[in-house]
Amino acid sequence: MGSHFLFHEATGGGAPRETEERMAEVAAQKHHGEVEEDVAVKEPLDLIRLSLDETVYVKLKGDREIKGRLHAYDQHLNMVLGEAEETVNYYEIDDETYEENLKSEKRFKPFLFVRGDVVILISPSLRQ
């Protein structure tokens, strides 16, 4: 049976250089308190904005789910996730008993691009 995974790694060894540089700059500003974050959720996408650079859980069409660090998103819910673990759930039918058996496959990718039209829900990680 072929691979059940839909998504491809970002090519070129990760995020484009200017994206990596910008992410590092913002992280440094946050660390030094130079970036003031608005923590109010006034619109639905504000919840996602507050989850930038945090671990999120994303449920997708086709019994797929991804847990990873949210690096970028847009209004269509296209996302770039880093340190991503994708889980694919599917059923196999036993040839002898004809029972459906739930199977799961997992894989880890340093960066994934997720197309927004397959996203069902996004959940921010619990802050501890």
mmCIF file of N, CA and C in Angstrom:
data_model
loop_
_atom_site.group_PDB
_atom_site.id
_atom_site.type_symbol
_atom_site.label_atom_id
_atom_site.label_comp_id
_atom_site.label_asym_id
_atom_site.label_seq_id
_atom_site.Cartn_x
_atom_site.Cartn_y
_atom_site.Cartn_z
ATOM 1 N N MET A 1 0.857 -1.183 0.000
ATOM 2 C CA MET A 1 0.000 0.000 0.000
ATOM 3 C C MET A 1 0.894 1.234 0.000
ATOM 4 N N GLY A 2 0.533 2.275 -0.729
ATOM 5 C CA GLY A 2 1.319 3.505 -0.847
ATOM 6 C C GLY A 2 1.219 4.358 0.395
ATOM 7 N N SER A 3 1.930 5.422 0.368
ATOM 8 C CA SER A 3 1.946 6.346 1.496
ATOM 9 C C SER A 3 0.601 7.043 1.642
ATOM 10 N N HIS A 4 0.197 7.270 2.866
ATOM 11 C CA HIS A 4 -1.075 7.926 3.158
ATOM 12 C C HIS A 4 -0.906 9.418 3.397
ATOM 13 N N PHE A 5 0.301 9.942 3.293
ATOM 14 C CA PHE A 5 0.563 11.330 3.625
ATOM 15 C C PHE A 5 0.331 12.242 2.437
ATOM 16 N N LEU A 6 -0.255 13.410 2.696
ATOM 17 C CA LEU A 6 -0.576 14.388 1.664
ATOM 18 C C LEU A 6 0.482 15.458 1.497
ATOM 19 N N PHE A 7 1.152 15.821 2.553
ATOM 20 C CA PHE A 7 1.938 17.033 2.561
ATOM 21 C C PHE A 7 3.388 16.763 2.216
ATOM 22 N N HIS A 8 4.041 17.758 1.712
ATOM 23 C CA HIS A 8 5.440 17.659 1.327
ATOM 24 C C HIS A 8 6.258 18.589 2.200
ATOM 25 N N GLU A 9 7.503 18.201 2.417
ATOM 26 C CA GLU A 9 8.413 19.075 3.147
ATOM 27 C C GLU A 9 8.636 20.343 2.351
ATOM 28 N N ALA A 10 8.896 21.403 3.062
ATOM 29 C CA ALA A 10 9.313 22.625 2.374
ATOM 30 C C ALA A 10 10.646 22.329 1.694
ATOM 31 N N THR A 11 10.801 22.748 0.461
ATOM 32 C CA THR A 11 12.024 22.459 -0.277
ATOM 33 C C THR A 11 13.118 23.436 0.108
ATOM 34 N N GLY A 12 14.329 23.089 -0.256
ATOM 35 C CA GLY A 12 15.446 23.988 -0.013
ATOM 36 C C GLY A 12 15.971 23.938 1.407
ATOM 37 N N GLY A 13 15.653 22.870 2.148
ATOM 38 C CA GLY A 13 16.218 22.725 3.478
ATOM 39 C C GLY A 13 15.539 23.553 4.543
ATOM 40 N N GLY A 14 14.329 23.987 4.345
ATOM 41 C CA GLY A 14 13.618 24.739 5.377
ATOM 42 C C GLY A 14 13.006 25.995 4.825
ATOM 43 N N ALA A 15 12.746 26.940 5.704
ATOM 44 C CA ALA A 15 12.107 28.194 5.309
ATOM 45 C C ALA A 15 13.085 29.039 4.498
ATOM 46 N N PRO A 16 12.554 29.890 3.621
ATOM 47 C CA PRO A 16 13.443 30.791 2.886
ATOM 48 C C PRO A 16 14.258 31.641 3.862
ATOM 49 N N ARG A 17 15.458 32.040 3.447
ATOM 50 C CA ARG A 17 16.378 32.767 4.318
ATOM 51 C C ARG A 17 15.734 34.007 4.925
ATOM 52 N N GLU A 18 14.983 34.791 4.111
ATOM 53 C CA GLU A 18 14.387 36.011 4.656
ATOM 54 C C GLU A 18 13.327 35.690 5.705
ATOM 55 N N THR A 19 12.620 34.560 5.556
ATOM 56 C CA THR A 19 11.631 34.152 6.553
ATOM 57 C C THR A 19 12.331 33.764 7.850
ATOM 58 N N GLU A 20 13.398 32.991 7.735
ATOM 59 C CA GLU A 20 14.147 32.591 8.927
ATOM 60 C C GLU A 20 14.713 33.810 9.651
ATOM 61 N N GLU A 21 15.249 34.762 8.878
ATOM 62 C CA GLU A 21 15.817 35.961 9.486
ATOM 63 C C GLU A 21 14.746 36.772 10.201
ATOM 64 N N ARG A 22 13.580 36.915 9.581
ATOM 65 C CA ARG A 22 12.484 37.679 10.195
ATOM 66 C C ARG A 22 11.992 36.980 11.461
ATOM 67 N N MET A 23 11.856 35.639 11.406
ATOM 68 C CA MET A 23 11.409 34.894 12.579
ATOM 69 C C MET A 23 12.407 35.062 13.724
ATOM 70 N N ALA A 24 13.708 35.040 13.423
ATOM 71 C CA ALA A 24 14.733 35.214 14.451
ATOM 72 C C ALA A 24 14.681 36.623 15.034
ATOM 73 N N GLU A 25 14.445 37.618 14.171
ATOM 74 C CA GLU A 25 14.363 39.012 14.624
ATOM 75 C C GLU A 25 13.186 39.208 15.575
ATOM 76 N N VAL A 26 12.020 38.686 15.212
ATOM 77 C CA VAL A 26 10.829 38.824 16.060
ATOM 78 C C VAL A 26 11.024 38.081 17.377
ATOM 79 N N ALA A 27 11.623 36.887 17.315
ATOM 80 C CA ALA A 27 11.873 36.126 18.544
ATOM 81 C C ALA A 27 12.799 36.898 19.479
ATOM 82 N N ALA A 28 13.825 37.536 18.923
ATOM 83 C CA ALA A 28 14.747 38.325 19.744
ATOM 84 C C ALA A 28 14.039 39.525 20.357
ATOM 85 N N GLN A 29 13.177 40.186 19.583
ATOM 86 C CA GLN A 29 12.439 41.333 20.105
ATOM 87 C C GLN A 29 11.500 40.905 21.225
ATOM 88 N N LYS A 30 10.834 39.749 21.050
ATOM 89 C CA LYS A 30 9.949 39.247 22.107
ATOM 90 C C LYS A 30 10.747 38.955 23.369
ATOM 91 N N HIS A 31 11.919 38.348 23.185
ATOM 92 C CA HIS A 31 12.761 37.982 24.324
ATOM 93 C C HIS A 31 13.195 39.217 25.113
ATOM 94 N N HIS A 32 13.467 40.303 24.432
ATOM 95 C CA HIS A 32 13.922 41.532 25.084
ATOM 96 C C HIS A 32 12.771 42.463 25.449
ATOM 97 N N GLY A 33 11.535 42.026 25.231
ATOM 98 C CA GLY A 33 10.377 42.830 25.604
ATOM 99 C C GLY A 33 10.118 44.005 24.695
ATOM 100 N N GLU A 34 10.678 43.990 23.488
ATOM 101 C CA GLU A 34 10.508 45.106 22.564
ATOM 102 C C GLU A 34 9.219 45.009 21.760
ATOM 103 N N VAL A 35 8.602 43.844 21.768
ATOM 104 C CA VAL A 35 7.360 43.656 21.021
ATOM 105 C C VAL A 35 6.226 43.582 22.021
ATOM 106 N N GLU A 36 5.288 44.486 21.903
ATOM 107 C CA GLU A 36 4.129 44.476 22.784
ATOM 108 C C GLU A 36 3.042 43.664 22.097
ATOM 109 N N GLU A 37 2.601 42.598 22.743
ATOM 110 C CA GLU A 37 1.598 41.737 22.138
ATOM 111 C C GLU A 37 0.216 42.110 22.654
ATOM 112 N N ASP A 38 -0.716 42.248 21.731
ATOM 113 C CA ASP A 38 -2.109 42.477 22.078
ATOM 114 C C ASP A 38 -2.731 41.110 22.335
ATOM 115 N N VAL A 39 -3.153 40.854 23.574
ATOM 116 C CA VAL A 39 -3.642 39.535 23.929
ATOM 117 C C VAL A 39 -5.156 39.421 23.857
ATOM 118 N N ALA A 40 -5.834 40.432 23.340
ATOM 119 C CA ALA A 40 -7.288 40.375 23.222
ATOM 120 C C ALA A 40 -7.676 39.584 21.978
ATOM 121 N N VAL A 41 -8.712 38.763 22.134
ATOM 122 C CA VAL A 41 -9.256 38.019 21.001
ATOM 123 C C VAL A 41 -10.543 38.715 20.598
ATOM 124 N N LYS A 42 -10.477 39.477 19.517
ATOM 125 C CA LYS A 42 -11.634 40.227 19.043
ATOM 126 C C LYS A 42 -12.242 39.604 17.801
ATOM 127 N N GLU A 43 -11.443 38.885 17.041
ATOM 128 C CA GLU A 43 -11.885 38.212 15.821
ATOM 129 C C GLU A 43 -11.352 36.788 15.848
ATOM 130 N N PRO A 44 -11.978 35.866 15.103
ATOM 131 C CA PRO A 44 -11.531 34.463 15.136
ATOM 132 C C PRO A 44 -10.043 34.267 14.836
ATOM 133 N N LEU A 45 -9.505 34.990 13.866
ATOM 134 C CA LEU A 45 -8.092 34.801 13.525
ATOM 135 C C LEU A 45 -7.145 35.334 14.595
ATOM 136 N N ASP A 46 -7.668 36.138 15.538
ATOM 137 C CA ASP A 46 -6.830 36.622 16.640
ATOM 138 C C ASP A 46 -6.323 35.460 17.498
ATOM 139 N N LEU A 47 -7.147 34.438 17.658
ATOM 140 C CA LEU A 47 -6.731 33.281 18.442
ATOM 141 C C LEU A 47 -5.543 32.595 17.778
ATOM 142 N N ILE A 48 -5.567 32.524 16.464
ATOM 143 C CA ILE A 48 -4.449 31.923 15.740
ATOM 144 C C ILE A 48 -3.223 32.831 15.836
ATOM 145 N N ARG A 49 -3.435 34.146 15.722
ATOM 146 C CA ARG A 49 -2.324 35.100 15.827
ATOM 147 C C ARG A 49 -1.609 34.948 17.170
ATOM 148 N N LEU A 50 -2.371 34.747 18.221
ATOM 149 C CA LEU A 50 -1.776 34.587 19.551
ATOM 150 C C LEU A 50 -1.011 33.270 19.686
ATOM 151 N N SER A 51 -1.240 32.352 18.750
ATOM 152 C CA SER A 51 -0.564 31.057 18.786
ATOM 153 C C SER A 51 0.697 31.020 17.937
ATOM 154 N N LEU A 52 1.055 32.147 17.315
ATOM 155 C CA LEU A 52 2.283 32.177 16.513
ATOM 156 C C LEU A 52 3.482 31.801 17.375
ATOM 157 N N ASP A 53 4.335 30.987 16.825
ATOM 158 C CA ASP A 53 5.540 30.491 17.492
ATOM 159 C C ASP A 53 5.215 29.618 18.700
ATOM 160 N N GLU A 54 3.998 29.110 18.756
ATOM 161 C CA GLU A 54 3.579 28.177 19.805
ATOM 162 C C GLU A 54 3.183 26.861 19.144
ATOM 163 N N THR A 55 3.093 25.813 19.940
ATOM 164 C CA THR A 55 2.645 24.523 19.425
ATOM 165 C C THR A 55 1.130 24.537 19.290
ATOM 166 N N VAL A 56 0.637 24.074 18.138
ATOM 167 C CA VAL A 56 -0.800 23.999 17.880
ATOM 168 C C VAL A 56 -1.151 22.591 17.408
ATOM 169 N N TYR A 57 -2.411 22.245 17.597
ATOM 170 C CA TYR A 57 -2.977 20.997 17.093
ATOM 171 C C TYR A 57 -3.899 21.374 15.944
ATOM 172 N N VAL A 58 -3.725 20.733 14.798
ATOM 173 C CA VAL A 58 -4.532 21.025 13.620
ATOM 174 C C VAL A 58 -5.186 19.733 13.160
ATOM 175 N N LYS A 59 -6.518 19.719 13.119
ATOM 176 C CA LYS A 59 -7.260 18.564 12.603
ATOM 177 C C LYS A 59 -7.587 18.853 11.149
ATOM 178 N N LEU A 60 -7.375 17.839 10.301
ATOM 179 C CA LEU A 60 -7.537 18.008 8.863
ATOM 180 C C LEU A 60 -8.539 17.013 8.300
ATOM 181 N N LYS A 61 -9.036 17.313 7.129
ATOM 182 C CA LYS A 61 -9.891 16.370 6.414
ATOM 183 C C LYS A 61 -9.100 15.091 6.160
ATOM 184 N N GLY A 62 -9.822 13.992 6.017
ATOM 185 C CA GLY A 62 -9.168 12.724 5.701
ATOM 186 C C GLY A 62 -8.544 12.038 6.901
ATOM 187 N N ASP A 63 -9.114 12.238 8.098
ATOM 188 C CA ASP A 63 -8.601 11.604 9.324
ATOM 189 C C ASP A 63 -7.113 11.857 9.536
ATOM 190 N N ARG A 64 -6.712 13.106 9.372
ATOM 191 C CA ARG A 64 -5.319 13.503 9.571
ATOM 192 C C ARG A 64 -5.258 14.562 10.660
ATOM 193 N N GLU A 65 -4.146 14.585 11.359
ATOM 194 C CA GLU A 65 -3.934 15.613 12.376
ATOM 195 C C GLU A 65 -2.445 15.920 12.450
ATOM 196 N N ILE A 66 -2.158 17.147 12.792
ATOM 197 C CA ILE A 66 -0.769 17.588 12.891
ATOM 198 C C ILE A 66 -0.604 18.378 14.182
ATOM 199 N N LYS A 67 0.486 18.115 14.853
ATOM 200 C CA LYS A 67 0.868 18.911 16.016
ATOM 201 C C LYS A 67 2.232 19.502 15.688
ATOM 202 N N GLY A 68 2.325 20.838 15.759
ATOM 203 C CA GLY A 68 3.594 21.473 15.423
ATOM 204 C C GLY A 68 3.603 22.933 15.814
ATOM 205 N N ARG A 69 4.752 23.561 15.645
ATOM 206 C CA ARG A 69 4.933 24.981 15.975
ATOM 207 C C ARG A 69 4.468 25.825 14.801
ATOM 208 N N LEU A 70 3.541 26.758 15.077
ATOM 209 C CA LEU A 70 2.971 27.617 14.039
ATOM 210 C C LEU A 70 3.938 28.753 13.717
ATOM 211 N N HIS A 71 4.463 28.749 12.487
ATOM 212 C CA HIS A 71 5.403 29.794 12.067
ATOM 213 C C HIS A 71 4.717 30.889 11.265
ATOM 214 N N ALA A 72 3.689 30.536 10.482
ATOM 215 C CA ALA A 72 3.013 31.529 9.644
ATOM 216 C C ALA A 72 1.638 30.999 9.259
ATOM 217 N N TYR A 73 0.719 31.932 8.956
ATOM 218 C CA TYR A 73 -0.615 31.574 8.478
ATOM 219 C C TYR A 73 -1.142 32.754 7.677
ATOM 220 N N ASP A 74 -2.233 32.518 6.948
ATOM 221 C CA ASP A 74 -2.901 33.616 6.254
ATOM 222 C C ASP A 74 -4.409 33.506 6.456
ATOM 223 N N GLN A 75 -5.160 34.405 5.824
ATOM 224 C CA GLN A 75 -6.610 34.452 6.024
ATOM 225 C C GLN A 75 -7.319 33.212 5.480
ATOM 226 N N HIS A 76 -6.642 32.415 4.643
ATOM 227 C CA HIS A 76 -7.231 31.183 4.101
ATOM 228 C C HIS A 76 -6.891 29.978 4.977
ATOM 229 N N LEU A 77 -6.189 30.209 6.069
ATOM 230 C CA LEU A 77 -5.688 29.194 6.994
ATOM 231 C C LEU A 77 -4.585 28.335 6.393
ATOM 232 N N ASN A 78 -3.963 28.800 5.300
ATOM 233 C CA ASN A 78 -2.720 28.170 4.868
ATOM 234 C C ASN A 78 -1.730 28.392 6.004
ATOM 235 N N MET A 79 -0.932 27.376 6.309
ATOM 236 C CA MET A 79 -0.026 27.476 7.450
ATOM 237 C C MET A 79 1.330 26.877 7.145
ATOM 238 N N VAL A 80 2.336 27.384 7.811
ATOM 239 C CA VAL A 80 3.650 26.760 7.839
ATOM 240 C C VAL A 80 3.866 26.312 9.277
ATOM 241 N N LEU A 81 4.077 25.004 9.442
ATOM 242 C CA LEU A 81 4.304 24.423 10.762
ATOM 243 C C LEU A 81 5.715 23.856 10.815
ATOM 244 N N GLY A 82 6.379 24.083 11.917
ATOM 245 C CA GLY A 82 7.706 23.517 12.134
ATOM 246 C C GLY A 82 7.644 22.449 13.204
ATOM 247 N N GLU A 83 8.661 21.586 13.229
ATOM 248 C CA GLU A 83 8.724 20.508 14.221
ATOM 249 C C GLU A 83 7.396 19.763 14.241
ATOM 250 N N ALA A 84 6.913 19.410 13.056
ATOM 251 C CA ALA A 84 5.553 18.894 12.894
ATOM 252 C C ALA A 84 5.507 17.372 12.951
ATOM 253 N N GLU A 85 4.558 16.868 13.729
ATOM 254 C CA GLU A 85 4.276 15.438 13.746
ATOM 255 C C GLU A 85 2.897 15.243 13.130
ATOM 256 N N GLU A 86 2.863 14.552 12.004
ATOM 257 C CA GLU A 86 1.601 14.292 11.309
ATOM 258 C C GLU A 86 1.158 12.873 11.619
ATOM 259 N N THR A 87 -0.114 12.717 11.954
ATOM 260 C CA THR A 87 -0.699 11.406 12.198
ATOM 261 C C THR A 87 -1.806 11.184 11.186
ATOM 262 N N VAL A 88 -1.760 10.026 10.517
ATOM 263 C CA VAL A 88 -2.785 9.652 9.548
ATOM 264 C C VAL A 88 -3.487 8.417 10.091
ATOM 265 N N ASN A 89 -4.806 8.497 10.241
ATOM 266 C CA ASN A 89 -5.608 7.365 10.692
ATOM 267 C C ASN A 89 -6.358 6.799 9.498
ATOM 268 N N TYR A 90 -6.368 5.476 9.377
ATOM 269 C CA TYR A 90 -7.086 4.829 8.281
ATOM 270 C C TYR A 90 -7.509 3.435 8.728
ATOM 271 N N TYR A 91 -8.421 2.847 7.979
ATOM 272 C CA TYR A 91 -8.925 1.518 8.290
ATOM 273 C C TYR A 91 -8.411 0.514 7.275
ATOM 274 N N GLU A 92 -7.990 -0.664 7.774
ATOM 275 C CA GLU A 92 -7.641 -1.784 6.911
ATOM 276 C C GLU A 92 -8.629 -2.901 7.195
ATOM 277 N N ILE A 93 -9.035 -3.579 6.154
ATOM 278 C CA ILE A 93 -9.974 -4.689 6.316
ATOM 279 C C ILE A 93 -9.178 -5.984 6.377
ATOM 280 N N ASP A 94 -9.426 -6.755 7.438
ATOM 281 C CA ASP A 94 -8.770 -8.048 7.607
ATOM 282 C C ASP A 94 -9.309 -9.000 6.547
ATOM 283 N N ASP A 95 -8.411 -9.638 5.795
ATOM 284 C CA ASP A 95 -8.822 -10.522 4.700
ATOM 285 C C ASP A 95 -9.587 -11.751 5.180
ATOM 286 N N GLU A 96 -9.327 -12.209 6.394
ATOM 287 C CA GLU A 96 -9.977 -13.416 6.896
ATOM 288 C C GLU A 96 -11.291 -13.123 7.607
ATOM 289 N N THR A 97 -11.315 -12.103 8.451
ATOM 290 C CA THR A 97 -12.512 -11.824 9.259
ATOM 291 C C THR A 97 -13.357 -10.694 8.692
ATOM 292 N N TYR A 98 -12.829 -9.958 7.734
ATOM 293 C CA TYR A 98 -13.495 -8.790 7.133
ATOM 294 C C TYR A 98 -13.801 -7.701 8.159
ATOM 295 N N GLU A 99 -13.048 -7.700 9.254
ATOM 296 C CA GLU A 99 -13.201 -6.649 10.254
ATOM 297 C C GLU A 99 -12.368 -5.440 9.851
ATOM 298 N N GLU A 100 -12.879 -4.264 10.206
ATOM 299 C CA GLU A 100 -12.120 -3.037 9.972
ATOM 300 C C GLU A 100 -11.211 -2.796 11.170
ATOM 301 N N ASN A 101 -9.947 -2.612 10.916
ATOM 302 C CA ASN A 101 -8.978 -2.335 11.970
ATOM 303 C C ASN A 101 -8.425 -0.937 11.774
ATOM 304 N N LEU A 102 -8.523 -0.128 12.825
ATOM 305 C CA LEU A 102 -8.000 1.233 12.769
ATOM 306 C C LEU A 102 -6.479 1.194 12.853
ATOM 307 N N LYS A 103 -5.830 1.832 11.904
ATOM 308 C CA LYS A 103 -4.371 1.908 11.864
ATOM 309 C C LYS A 103 -3.966 3.373 11.891
ATOM 310 N N SER A 104 -2.795 3.640 12.403
ATOM 311 C CA SER A 104 -2.249 4.998 12.432
ATOM 312 C C SER A 104 -0.814 4.961 11.948
ATOM 313 N N GLU A 105 -0.450 5.982 11.201
ATOM 314 C CA GLU A 105 0.938 6.168 10.788
ATOM 315 C C GLU A 105 1.349 7.562 11.235
ATOM 316 N N LYS A 106 2.579 7.671 11.720
ATOM 317 C CA LYS A 106 3.092 8.976 12.145
ATOM 318 C C LYS A 106 4.388 9.250 11.408
ATOM 319 N N ARG A 107 4.623 10.539 11.189
ATOM 320 C CA ARG A 107 5.910 10.954 10.634
ATOM 321 C C ARG A 107 6.246 12.335 11.175
ATOM 322 N N PHE A 108 7.525 12.604 11.221
ATOM 323 C CA PHE A 108 8.009 13.895 11.705
ATOM 324 C C PHE A 108 8.658 14.632 10.547
ATOM 325 N N LYS A 109 8.346 15.925 10.414
ATOM 326 C CA LYS A 109 8.952 16.769 9.384
ATOM 327 C C LYS A 109 9.386 18.080 10.027
ATOM 328 N N PRO A 110 10.548 18.594 9.652
ATOM 329 C CA PRO A 110 11.001 19.862 10.233
ATOM 330 C C PRO A 110 10.121 21.037 9.824
ATOM 331 N N PHE A 111 9.591 21.042 8.589
ATOM 332 C CA PHE A 111 8.687 22.091 8.123
ATOM 333 C C PHE A 111 7.634 21.482 7.221
ATOM 334 N N LEU A 112 6.385 21.932 7.383
ATOM 335 C CA LEU A 112 5.286 21.524 6.504
ATOM 336 C C LEU A 112 4.495 22.750 6.100
ATOM 337 N N PHE A 113 4.029 22.744 4.867
ATOM 338 C CA PHE A 113 3.046 23.722 4.410
ATOM 339 C C PHE A 113 1.711 23.005 4.405
ATOM 340 N N VAL A 114 0.715 23.570 5.071
ATOM 341 C CA VAL A 114 -0.623 22.989 5.121
ATOM 342 C C VAL A 114 -1.561 23.907 4.353
ATOM 343 N N ARG A 115 -2.255 23.354 3.385
ATOM 344 C CA ARG A 115 -3.208 24.132 2.603
ATOM 345 C C ARG A 115 -4.475 24.342 3.433
ATOM 346 N N GLY A 116 -4.957 25.557 3.469
ATOM 347 C CA GLY A 116 -6.062 25.929 4.341
ATOM 348 C C GLY A 116 -7.376 25.236 4.069
ATOM 349 N N ASP A 117 -7.620 24.795 2.829
ATOM 350 C CA ASP A 117 -8.922 24.193 2.540
ATOM 351 C C ASP A 117 -9.071 22.781 3.098
ATOM 352 N N VAL A 118 -8.029 22.201 3.702
ATOM 353 C CA VAL A 118 -8.158 20.897 4.345
ATOM 354 C C VAL A 118 -8.249 21.011 5.866
ATOM 355 N N VAL A 119 -8.174 22.234 6.391
ATOM 356 C CA VAL A 119 -8.189 22.449 7.842
ATOM 357 C C VAL A 119 -9.620 22.387 8.368
ATOM 358 N N ILE A 120 -9.832 21.587 9.407
ATOM 359 C CA ILE A 120 -11.131 21.504 10.081
ATOM 360 C C ILE A 120 -11.110 22.348 11.348
ATOM 361 N N LEU A 121 -10.045 22.229 12.149
ATOM 362 C CA LEU A 121 -9.946 23.041 13.364
ATOM 363 C C LEU A 121 -8.497 23.247 13.745
ATOM 364 N N ILE A 122 -8.279 24.308 14.493
ATOM 365 C CA ILE A 122 -6.958 24.625 15.034
ATOM 366 C C ILE A 122 -7.138 24.871 16.527
ATOM 367 N N SER A 123 -6.314 24.217 17.319
ATOM 368 C CA SER A 123 -6.388 24.388 18.763
ATOM 369 C C SER A 123 -5.029 24.836 19.287
ATOM 370 N N PRO A 124 -4.994 25.961 20.006
ATOM 371 C CA PRO A 124 -3.719 26.374 20.608
ATOM 372 C C PRO A 124 -3.314 25.379 21.685
ATOM 373 N N SER A 125 -2.016 25.296 21.929
ATOM 374 C CA SER A 125 -1.545 24.405 22.985
ATOM 375 C C SER A 125 -1.931 24.987 24.333
ATOM 376 N N LEU A 126 -2.001 24.137 25.329
ATOM 377 C CA LEU A 126 -2.274 24.606 26.683
ATOM 378 C C LEU A 126 -0.996 25.192 27.244
ATOM 379 N N ARG A 127 -1.056 26.413 27.723
ATOM 380 C CA ARG A 127 0.131 27.063 28.294
ATOM 381 C C ARG A 127 0.265 26.635 29.741
ATOM 382 N N GLN A 128 1.456 26.208 30.099
ATOM 383 C CA GLN A 128 1.659 25.681 31.447
ATOM 384 C C GLN A 128 2.618 26.522 32.229
#
